[in-house]
mmCIF file of C-alpha atoms in Angstrom:
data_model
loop_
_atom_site.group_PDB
_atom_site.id
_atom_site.type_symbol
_atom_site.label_atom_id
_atom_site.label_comp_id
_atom_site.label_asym_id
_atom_site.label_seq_id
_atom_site.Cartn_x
_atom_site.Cartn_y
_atom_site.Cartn_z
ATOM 1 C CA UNK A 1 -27.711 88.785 -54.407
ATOM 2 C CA UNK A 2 -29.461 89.307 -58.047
ATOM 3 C CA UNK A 3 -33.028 89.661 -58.469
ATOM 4 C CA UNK A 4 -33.590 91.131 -54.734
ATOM 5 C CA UNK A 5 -36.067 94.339 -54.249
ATOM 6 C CA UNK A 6 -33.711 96.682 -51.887
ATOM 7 C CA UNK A 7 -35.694 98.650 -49.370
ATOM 8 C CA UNK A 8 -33.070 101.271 -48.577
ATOM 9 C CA UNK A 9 -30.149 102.595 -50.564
ATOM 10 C CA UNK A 10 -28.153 105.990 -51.013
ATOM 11 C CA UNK A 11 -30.825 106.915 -53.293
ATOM 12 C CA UNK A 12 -33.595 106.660 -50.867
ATOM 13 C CA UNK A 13 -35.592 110.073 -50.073
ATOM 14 C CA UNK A 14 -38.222 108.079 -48.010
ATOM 15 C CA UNK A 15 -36.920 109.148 -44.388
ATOM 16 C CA UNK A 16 -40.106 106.581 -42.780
ATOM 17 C CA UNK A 17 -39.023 104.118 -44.466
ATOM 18 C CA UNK A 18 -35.435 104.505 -44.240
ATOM 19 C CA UNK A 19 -36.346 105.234 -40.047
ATOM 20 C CA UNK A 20 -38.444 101.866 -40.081
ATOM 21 C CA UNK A 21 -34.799 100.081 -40.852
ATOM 22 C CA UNK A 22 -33.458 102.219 -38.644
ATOM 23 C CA UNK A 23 -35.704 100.964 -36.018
ATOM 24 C CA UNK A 24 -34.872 97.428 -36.780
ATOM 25 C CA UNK A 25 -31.081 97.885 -36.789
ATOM 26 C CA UNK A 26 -31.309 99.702 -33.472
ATOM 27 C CA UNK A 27 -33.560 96.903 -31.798
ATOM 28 C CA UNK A 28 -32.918 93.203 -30.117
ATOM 29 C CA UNK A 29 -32.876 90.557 -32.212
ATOM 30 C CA UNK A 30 -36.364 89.694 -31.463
ATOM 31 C CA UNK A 31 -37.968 93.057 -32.481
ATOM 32 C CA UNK A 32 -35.753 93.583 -35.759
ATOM 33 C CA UNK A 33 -36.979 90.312 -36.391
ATOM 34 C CA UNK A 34 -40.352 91.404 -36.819
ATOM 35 C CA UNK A 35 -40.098 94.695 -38.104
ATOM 36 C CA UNK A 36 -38.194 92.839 -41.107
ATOM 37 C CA UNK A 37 -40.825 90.338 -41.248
ATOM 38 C CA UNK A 38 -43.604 93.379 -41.751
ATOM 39 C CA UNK A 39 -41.670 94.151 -44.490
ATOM 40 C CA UNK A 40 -41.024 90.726 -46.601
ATOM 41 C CA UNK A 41 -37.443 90.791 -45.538
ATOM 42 C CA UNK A 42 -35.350 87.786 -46.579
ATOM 43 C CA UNK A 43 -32.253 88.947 -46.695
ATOM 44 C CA UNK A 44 -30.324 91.630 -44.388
ATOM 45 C CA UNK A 45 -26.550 93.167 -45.893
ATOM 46 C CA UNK A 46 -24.173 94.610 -43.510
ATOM 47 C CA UNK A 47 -21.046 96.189 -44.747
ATOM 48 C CA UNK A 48 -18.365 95.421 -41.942
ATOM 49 C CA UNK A 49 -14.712 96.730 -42.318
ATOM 50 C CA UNK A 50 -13.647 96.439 -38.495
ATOM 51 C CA UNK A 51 -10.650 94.042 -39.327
ATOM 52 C CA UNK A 52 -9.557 96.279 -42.130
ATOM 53 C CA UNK A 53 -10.218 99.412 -40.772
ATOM 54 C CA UNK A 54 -13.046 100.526 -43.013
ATOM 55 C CA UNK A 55 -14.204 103.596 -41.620
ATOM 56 C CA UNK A 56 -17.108 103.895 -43.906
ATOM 57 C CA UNK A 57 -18.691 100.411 -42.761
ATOM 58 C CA UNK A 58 -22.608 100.854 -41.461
ATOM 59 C CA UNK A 59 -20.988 100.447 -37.557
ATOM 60 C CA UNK A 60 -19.834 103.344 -37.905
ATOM 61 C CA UNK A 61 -23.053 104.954 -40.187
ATOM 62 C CA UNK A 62 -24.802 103.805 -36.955
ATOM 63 C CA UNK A 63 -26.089 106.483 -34.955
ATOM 64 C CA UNK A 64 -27.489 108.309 -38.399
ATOM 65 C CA UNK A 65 -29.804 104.898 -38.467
ATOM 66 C CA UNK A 66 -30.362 106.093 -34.809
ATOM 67 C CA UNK A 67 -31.215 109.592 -35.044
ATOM 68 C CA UNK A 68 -33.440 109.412 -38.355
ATOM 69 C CA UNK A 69 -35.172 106.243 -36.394
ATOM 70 C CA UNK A 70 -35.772 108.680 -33.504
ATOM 71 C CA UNK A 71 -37.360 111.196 -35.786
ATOM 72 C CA UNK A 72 -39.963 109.103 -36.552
ATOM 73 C CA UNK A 73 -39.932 106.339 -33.755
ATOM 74 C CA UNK A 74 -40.115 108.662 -30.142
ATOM 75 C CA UNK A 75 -38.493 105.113 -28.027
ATOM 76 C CA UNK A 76 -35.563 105.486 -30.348
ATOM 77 C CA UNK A 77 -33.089 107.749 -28.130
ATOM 78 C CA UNK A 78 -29.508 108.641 -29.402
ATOM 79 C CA UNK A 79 -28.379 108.382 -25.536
ATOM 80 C CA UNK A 80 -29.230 105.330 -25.302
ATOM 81 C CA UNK A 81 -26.887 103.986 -28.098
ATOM 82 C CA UNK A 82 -23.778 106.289 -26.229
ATOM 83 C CA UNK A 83 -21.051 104.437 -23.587
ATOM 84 C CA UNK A 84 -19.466 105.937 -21.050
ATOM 85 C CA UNK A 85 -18.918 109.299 -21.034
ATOM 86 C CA UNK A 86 -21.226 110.125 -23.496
ATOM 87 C CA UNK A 87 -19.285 108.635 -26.484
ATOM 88 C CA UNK A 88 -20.013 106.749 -29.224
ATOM 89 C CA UNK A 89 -18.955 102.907 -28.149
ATOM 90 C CA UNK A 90 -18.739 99.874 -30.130
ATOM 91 C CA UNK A 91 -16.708 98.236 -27.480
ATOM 92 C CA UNK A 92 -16.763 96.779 -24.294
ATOM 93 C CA UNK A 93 -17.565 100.092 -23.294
ATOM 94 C CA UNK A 94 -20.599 100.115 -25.437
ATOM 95 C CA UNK A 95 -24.010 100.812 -23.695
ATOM 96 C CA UNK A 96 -26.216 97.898 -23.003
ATOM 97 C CA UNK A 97 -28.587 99.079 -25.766
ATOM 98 C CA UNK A 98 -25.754 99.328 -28.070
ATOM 99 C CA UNK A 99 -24.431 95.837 -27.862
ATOM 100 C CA UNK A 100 -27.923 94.433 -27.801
ATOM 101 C CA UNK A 101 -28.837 96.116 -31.137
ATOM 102 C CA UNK A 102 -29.246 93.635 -34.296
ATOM 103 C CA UNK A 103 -26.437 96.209 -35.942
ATOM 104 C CA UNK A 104 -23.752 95.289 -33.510
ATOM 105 C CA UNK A 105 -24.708 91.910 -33.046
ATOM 106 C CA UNK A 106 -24.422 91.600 -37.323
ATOM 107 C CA UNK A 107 -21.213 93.212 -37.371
ATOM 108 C CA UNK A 108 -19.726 91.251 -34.252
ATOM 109 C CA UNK A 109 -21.294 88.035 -34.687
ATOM 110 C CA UNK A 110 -19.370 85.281 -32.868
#
């Protein structure tokens, strides 16, 4: 992981380009794919800590990707990301959206 240009960290104040990842976490595979691509993406690192019970993993960060996506990105809707009920899913219960997004699908890759 040395000598690698990071595009966002918790010392970015660029809220485009922190939406623009936001956008490509919160898309398909296919789309993330090329959003990354646009920006000379090699490499993408997902903190997971579902089997340990990390609460501050990016799963559960999520929906902040979300909303400051939607900010900038109008297709990007916080509902869309919620399960039944209205809640915030990451579950079998998880909206179609949800478990289709390259986040979930890097944090529960089988």
């Amino acid at each position: 992981m040395a000598n690698r240009t990071v595009i966002v960290d918790n010392n970015t104040w660029n809220t485009s380009h922190i939406a623009t990842v936001g956008r490509a976490m919160s898309s398909p595979e296919y789309k993330a794919w090329k959003i990354y691509r646009s920006l000379d993406v090699e490499y993408v690192f997902v903190v997971f800590g579902g089997m340990i019970g990390y609460s501050s993993d990016d799963i559960n960060k999520f929906l902040w990707m979300v909303r400051i996506g939607g900010g900038v990105y109008p297709e990007i809707k916080e509902k869309d990301y919620l399960g039944e009920g209205g809640a915030y899913r990451i579950d079998s219960g998880g909206s179609p959206t949800m478990l289709k997004s390259l986040m979930y699908k890097l944090s529960y890759h089988e």
